[in-house]
CSV table of C-alpha atoms and ligand atoms in Angstrom, one decimal:
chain,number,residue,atom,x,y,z
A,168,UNK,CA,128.4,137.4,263.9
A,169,UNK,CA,126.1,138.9,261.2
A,170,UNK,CA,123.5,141.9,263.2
A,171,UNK,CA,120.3,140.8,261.7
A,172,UNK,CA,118.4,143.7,259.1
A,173,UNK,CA,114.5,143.7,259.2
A,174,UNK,CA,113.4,145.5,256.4
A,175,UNK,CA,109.8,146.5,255.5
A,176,UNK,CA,109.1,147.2,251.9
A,177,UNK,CA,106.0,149.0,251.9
A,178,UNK,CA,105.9,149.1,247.7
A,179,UNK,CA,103.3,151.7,246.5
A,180,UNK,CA,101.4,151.9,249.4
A,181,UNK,CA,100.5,154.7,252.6
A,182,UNK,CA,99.9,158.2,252.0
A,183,UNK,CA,102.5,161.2,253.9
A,184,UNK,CA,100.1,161.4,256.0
A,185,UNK,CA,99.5,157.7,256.9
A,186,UNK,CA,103.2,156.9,256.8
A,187,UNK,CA,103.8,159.9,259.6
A,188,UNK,CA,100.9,157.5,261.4
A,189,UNK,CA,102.3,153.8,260.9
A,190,UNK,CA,106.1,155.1,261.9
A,191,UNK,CA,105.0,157.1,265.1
A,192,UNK,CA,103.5,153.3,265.8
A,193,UNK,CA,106.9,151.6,265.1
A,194,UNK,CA,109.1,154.5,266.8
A,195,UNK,CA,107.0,154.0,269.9
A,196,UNK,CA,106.7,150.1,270.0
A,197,UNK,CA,110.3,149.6,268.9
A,198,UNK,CA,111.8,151.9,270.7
A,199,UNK,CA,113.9,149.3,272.8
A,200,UNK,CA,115.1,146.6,270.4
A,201,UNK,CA,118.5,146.6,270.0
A,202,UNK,CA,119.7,143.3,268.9
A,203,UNK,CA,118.4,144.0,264.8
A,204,UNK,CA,118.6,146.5,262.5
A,205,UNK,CA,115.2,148.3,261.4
A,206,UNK,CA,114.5,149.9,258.1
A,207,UNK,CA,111.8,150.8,256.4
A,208,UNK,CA,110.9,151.9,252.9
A,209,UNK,CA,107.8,154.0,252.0
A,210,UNK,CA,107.0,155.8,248.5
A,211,UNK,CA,109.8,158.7,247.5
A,212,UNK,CA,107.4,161.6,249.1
A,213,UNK,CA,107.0,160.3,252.4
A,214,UNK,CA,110.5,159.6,252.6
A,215,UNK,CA,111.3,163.4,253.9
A,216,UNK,CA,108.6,163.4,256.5
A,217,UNK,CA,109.5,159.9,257.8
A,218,UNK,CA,113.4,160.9,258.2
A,219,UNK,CA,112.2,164.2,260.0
A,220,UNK,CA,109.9,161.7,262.9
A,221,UNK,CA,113.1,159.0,262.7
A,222,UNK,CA,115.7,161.4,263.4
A,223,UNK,CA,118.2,159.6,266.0
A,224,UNK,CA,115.7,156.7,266.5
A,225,UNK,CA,116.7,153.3,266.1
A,226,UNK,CA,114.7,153.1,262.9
A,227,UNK,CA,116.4,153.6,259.5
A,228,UNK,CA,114.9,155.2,256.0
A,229,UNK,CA,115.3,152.8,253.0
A,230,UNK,CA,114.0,154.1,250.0
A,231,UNK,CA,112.5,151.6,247.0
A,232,UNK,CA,114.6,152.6,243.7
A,233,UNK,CA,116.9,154.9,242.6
A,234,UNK,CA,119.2,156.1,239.4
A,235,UNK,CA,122.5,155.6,239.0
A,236,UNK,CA,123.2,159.2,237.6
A,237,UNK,CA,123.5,162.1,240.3
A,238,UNK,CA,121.4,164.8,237.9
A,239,UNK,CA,121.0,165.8,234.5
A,240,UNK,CA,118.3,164.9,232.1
A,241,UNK,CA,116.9,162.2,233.1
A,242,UNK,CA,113.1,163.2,233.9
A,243,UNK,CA,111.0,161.8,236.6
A,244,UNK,CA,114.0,160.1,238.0
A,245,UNK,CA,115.8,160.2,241.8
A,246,UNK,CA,119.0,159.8,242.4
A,247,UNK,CA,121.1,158.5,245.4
A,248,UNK,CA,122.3,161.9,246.3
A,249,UNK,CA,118.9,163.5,246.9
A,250,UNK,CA,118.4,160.3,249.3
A,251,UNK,CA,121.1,161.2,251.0
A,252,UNK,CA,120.5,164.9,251.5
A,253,UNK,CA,117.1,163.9,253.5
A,254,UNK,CA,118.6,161.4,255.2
A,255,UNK,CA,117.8,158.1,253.5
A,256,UNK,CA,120.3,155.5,254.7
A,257,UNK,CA,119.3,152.1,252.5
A,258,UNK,CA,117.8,151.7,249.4
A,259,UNK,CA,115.8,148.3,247.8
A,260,UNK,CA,117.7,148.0,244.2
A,261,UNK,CA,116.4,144.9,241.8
A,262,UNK,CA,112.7,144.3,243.5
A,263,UNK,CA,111.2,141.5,241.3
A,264,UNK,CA,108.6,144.0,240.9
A,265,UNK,CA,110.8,146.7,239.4
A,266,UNK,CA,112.4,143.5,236.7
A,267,UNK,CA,109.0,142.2,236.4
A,268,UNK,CA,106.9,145.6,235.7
A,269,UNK,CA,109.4,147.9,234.9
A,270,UNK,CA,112.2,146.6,232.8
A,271,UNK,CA,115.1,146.3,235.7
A,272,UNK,CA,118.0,143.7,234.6
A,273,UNK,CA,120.8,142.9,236.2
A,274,UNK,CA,122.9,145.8,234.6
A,275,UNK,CA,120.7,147.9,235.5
A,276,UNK,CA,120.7,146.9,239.2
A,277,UNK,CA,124.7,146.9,238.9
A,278,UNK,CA,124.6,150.1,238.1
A,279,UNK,CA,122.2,151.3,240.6
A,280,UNK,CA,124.5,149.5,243.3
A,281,UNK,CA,127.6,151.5,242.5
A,282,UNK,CA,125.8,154.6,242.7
A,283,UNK,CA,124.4,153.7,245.8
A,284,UNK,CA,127.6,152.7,247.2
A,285,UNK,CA,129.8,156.3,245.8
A,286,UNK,CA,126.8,158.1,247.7
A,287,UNK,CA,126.8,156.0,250.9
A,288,UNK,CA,123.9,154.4,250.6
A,289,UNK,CA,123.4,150.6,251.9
A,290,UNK,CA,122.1,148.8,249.0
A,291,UNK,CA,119.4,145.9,249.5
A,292,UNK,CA,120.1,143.6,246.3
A,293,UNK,CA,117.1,141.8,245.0
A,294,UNK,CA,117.3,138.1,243.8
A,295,UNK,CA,115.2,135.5,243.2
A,296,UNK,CA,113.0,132.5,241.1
A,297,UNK,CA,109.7,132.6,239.5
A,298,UNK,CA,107.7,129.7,240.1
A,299,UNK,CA,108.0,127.9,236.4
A,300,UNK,CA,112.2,128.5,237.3
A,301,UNK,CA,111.6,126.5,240.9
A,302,UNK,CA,109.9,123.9,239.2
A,303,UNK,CA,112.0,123.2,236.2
A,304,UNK,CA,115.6,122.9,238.5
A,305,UNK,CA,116.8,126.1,237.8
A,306,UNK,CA,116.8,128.5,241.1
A,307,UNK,CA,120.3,127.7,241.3
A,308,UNK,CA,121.2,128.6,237.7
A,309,UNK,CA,119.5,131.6,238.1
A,310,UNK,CA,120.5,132.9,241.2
A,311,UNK,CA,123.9,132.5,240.1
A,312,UNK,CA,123.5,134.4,237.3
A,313,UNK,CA,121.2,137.3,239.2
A,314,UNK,CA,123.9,137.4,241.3
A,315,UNK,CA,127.2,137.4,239.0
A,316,UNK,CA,125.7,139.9,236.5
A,317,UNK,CA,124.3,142.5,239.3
A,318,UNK,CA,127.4,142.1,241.7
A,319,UNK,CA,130.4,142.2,238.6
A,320,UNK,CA,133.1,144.0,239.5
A,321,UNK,CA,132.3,145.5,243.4
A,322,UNK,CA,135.5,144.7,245.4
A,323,UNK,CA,135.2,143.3,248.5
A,324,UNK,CA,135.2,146.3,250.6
A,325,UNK,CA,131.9,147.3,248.9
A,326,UNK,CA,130.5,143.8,248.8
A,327,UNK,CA,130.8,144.2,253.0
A,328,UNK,CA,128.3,146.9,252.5
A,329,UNK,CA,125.8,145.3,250.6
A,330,UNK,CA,122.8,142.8,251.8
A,331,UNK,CA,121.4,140.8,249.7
A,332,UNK,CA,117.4,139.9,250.0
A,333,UNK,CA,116.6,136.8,248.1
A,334,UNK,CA,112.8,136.6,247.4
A,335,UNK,CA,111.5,133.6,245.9
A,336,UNK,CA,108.7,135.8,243.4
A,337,UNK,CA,106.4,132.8,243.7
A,338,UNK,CA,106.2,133.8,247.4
A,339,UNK,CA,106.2,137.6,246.9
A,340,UNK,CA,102.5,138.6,248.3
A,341,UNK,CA,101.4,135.0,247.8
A,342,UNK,CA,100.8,134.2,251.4
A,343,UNK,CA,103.0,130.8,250.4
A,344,UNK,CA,106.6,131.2,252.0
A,345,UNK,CA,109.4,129.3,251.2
A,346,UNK,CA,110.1,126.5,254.2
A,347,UNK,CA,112.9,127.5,256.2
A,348,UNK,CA,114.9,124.5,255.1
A,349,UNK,CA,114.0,125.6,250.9
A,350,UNK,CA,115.2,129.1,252.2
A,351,UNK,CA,118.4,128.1,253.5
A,352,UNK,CA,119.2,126.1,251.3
A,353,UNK,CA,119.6,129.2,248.9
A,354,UNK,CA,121.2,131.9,251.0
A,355,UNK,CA,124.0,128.7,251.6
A,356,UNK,CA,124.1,128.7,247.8
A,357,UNK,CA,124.7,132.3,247.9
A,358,UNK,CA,127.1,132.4,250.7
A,359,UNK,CA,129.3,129.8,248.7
A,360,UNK,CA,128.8,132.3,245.7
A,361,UNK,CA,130.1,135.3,248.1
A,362,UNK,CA,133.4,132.4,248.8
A,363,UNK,CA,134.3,131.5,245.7
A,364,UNK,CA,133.9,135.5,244.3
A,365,UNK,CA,134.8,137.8,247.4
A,366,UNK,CA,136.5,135.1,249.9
A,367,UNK,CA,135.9,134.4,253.2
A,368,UNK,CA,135.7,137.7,255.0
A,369,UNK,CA,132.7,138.7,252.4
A,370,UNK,CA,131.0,135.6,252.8
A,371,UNK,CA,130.6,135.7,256.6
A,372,UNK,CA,129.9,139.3,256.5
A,373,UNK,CA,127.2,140.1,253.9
A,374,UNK,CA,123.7,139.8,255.2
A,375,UNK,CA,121.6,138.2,253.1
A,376,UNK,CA,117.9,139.0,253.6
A,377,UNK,CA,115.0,136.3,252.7
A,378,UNK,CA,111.4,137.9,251.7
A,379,UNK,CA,108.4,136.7,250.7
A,380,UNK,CA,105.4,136.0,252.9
A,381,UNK,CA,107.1,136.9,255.7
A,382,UNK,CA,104.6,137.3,258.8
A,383,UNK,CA,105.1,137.3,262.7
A,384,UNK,CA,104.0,133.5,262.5
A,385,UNK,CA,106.9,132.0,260.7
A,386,UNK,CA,109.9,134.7,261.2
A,387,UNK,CA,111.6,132.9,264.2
A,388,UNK,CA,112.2,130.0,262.5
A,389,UNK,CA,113.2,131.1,259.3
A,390,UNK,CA,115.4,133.1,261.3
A,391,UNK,CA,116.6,130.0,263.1
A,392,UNK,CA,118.4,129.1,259.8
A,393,UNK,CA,122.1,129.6,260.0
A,394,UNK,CA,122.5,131.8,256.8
A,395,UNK,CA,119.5,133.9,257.0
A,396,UNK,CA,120.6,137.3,258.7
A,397,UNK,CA,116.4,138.9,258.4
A,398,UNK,CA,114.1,139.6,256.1
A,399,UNK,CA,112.4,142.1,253.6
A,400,UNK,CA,108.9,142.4,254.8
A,401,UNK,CA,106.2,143.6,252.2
A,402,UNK,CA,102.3,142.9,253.3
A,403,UNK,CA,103.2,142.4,257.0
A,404,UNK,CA,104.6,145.7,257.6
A,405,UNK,CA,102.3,147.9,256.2
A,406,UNK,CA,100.4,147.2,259.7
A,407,UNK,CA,102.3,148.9,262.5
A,408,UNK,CA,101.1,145.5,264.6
A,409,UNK,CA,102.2,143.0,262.2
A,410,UNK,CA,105.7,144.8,261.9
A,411,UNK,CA,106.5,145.1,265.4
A,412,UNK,CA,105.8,141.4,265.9
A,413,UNK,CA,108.1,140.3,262.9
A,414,UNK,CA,111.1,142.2,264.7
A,415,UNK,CA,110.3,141.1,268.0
A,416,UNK,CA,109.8,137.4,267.0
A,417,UNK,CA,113.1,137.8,264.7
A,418,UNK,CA,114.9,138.8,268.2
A,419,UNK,CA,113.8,135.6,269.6
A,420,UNK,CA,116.8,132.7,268.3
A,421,UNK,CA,119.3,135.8,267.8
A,422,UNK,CA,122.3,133.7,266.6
B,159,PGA,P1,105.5,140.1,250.9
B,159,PGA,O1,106.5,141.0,250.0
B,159,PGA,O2,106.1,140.0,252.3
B,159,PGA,O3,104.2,140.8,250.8
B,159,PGA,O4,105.4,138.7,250.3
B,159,PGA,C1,107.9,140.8,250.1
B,159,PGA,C2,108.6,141.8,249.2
B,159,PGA,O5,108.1,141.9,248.0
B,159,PGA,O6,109.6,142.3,249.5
């Protein structure tokens, strides 16, 4: 039995100030859910305020990046830990965005994972298609190698640690999710993935995330699906509404 994890990713959104806001919302309205794990993942300076309002709340910190190196020179950079030290539990590793706009590959993401795990840091793994990949057969091919390449060489005690969001990038902030049966359909690829890598005992355990358009209207059913275990939330939890309906409705069909 997988706990589900509903993440928000709210990207490069929310000031300090309206982060204190939108969490004082969730803290309040969430309060009592105890069936799924809740996270969520402002910019790096609200990140101190927000752990100070979560403190021993139900609600965890995730930040959105971070480098594998603890310090040195290495300017403008955050590493996992000064997440720790503030009290950041997850952290989002591999966001399309990040490979899309800011060079992130899958070495790079395996090496953000290791430093994540050494510093005790729940890593949420990143994979997913573009749209031309969808169309021309290939999600498989390339979530196997997303997921090879940025998972090489983790042993299974870590790989228990990890979850794994996979995000179709054609519905990333497109408003068009994937159907729950096009959803499951992947995590089962993944899951058979985790099997043939890790072994059983990984493969039931790891959570493995689906994001992309996710809104209070569809999350129970995608939830439905035997091998989704939550979802990374992006536009739908930057309003403190929106957010609390996605975990609620994600209680609903708890496995
Ligand atoms: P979206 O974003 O929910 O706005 O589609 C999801 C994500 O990028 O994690």
């Amino acid at each position: 039995m997988r706990r589900p994890v509903i993440a928000g990713n709210w990207k490069l959104n929310n000031t300090t100030k309206q982060a204190a806001e939108l969490v004082t919302l969730l803290k309040r309205d969430l309060g009592d859910v105890t069936e799924v794990d809740i996270v969520v993942c402002p910019v790096f300076t609200a990140l101190s305020v927000m752990a100070d309002i979560l403190m021993e709340s139900n609600i965890a910190i995730g930040a959105q990046n971070l480098y594998w190196e603890d310090s040195g020179a290495f300017t403008g950079e955050v590493s996992a830990p000064l997440l720790k030290e503030i009290g950041v539990q997850y952290v989002i590793i591999g966001h399309s965005e990040r490979r899309q706009y800011f060079g992130e590959t899958n070495q790079t993401v395996n090496k953000k994972i290791r430093a994540a795990l050494t510093h005790g840091l729940i890593p949420i793994v990143c994979v997913g298609e573009v749209l031309e990949e969808r169309e021309s057969n290939k999600t498989f091919d390339v979530i196997q190698s997303q997921c090879k390449d940025s998972l090489a060489g983790l042993g299974a005690e870590e790989m228990k640690k990890i979850i794994i969001a996979y995000e179709p990038v054609w519905a990333i902030g497109t408003g068009r999710t994937a159907t729950p049966a096009q959803a499951q359909e992947v995590h089962h690829f993944i899951r058979e993935l985790l099997f043939k890598g890790w072994g059983e005992e990984v493969a039931q355990t790891l959570r493995i995330q689906y994001g992309g358009s996710v809104k209070p209207e569809n999350i129970a059913e995608l939830m439905a699906q035997p091998d989704i275990d939550g979802a990374l939330v992006g536009g739908a939890s930057l309003k403190a509404e929106a957010f609390v309906q996605v975990v609620k409705n994600s209680c609903a069909l708890i496995k």
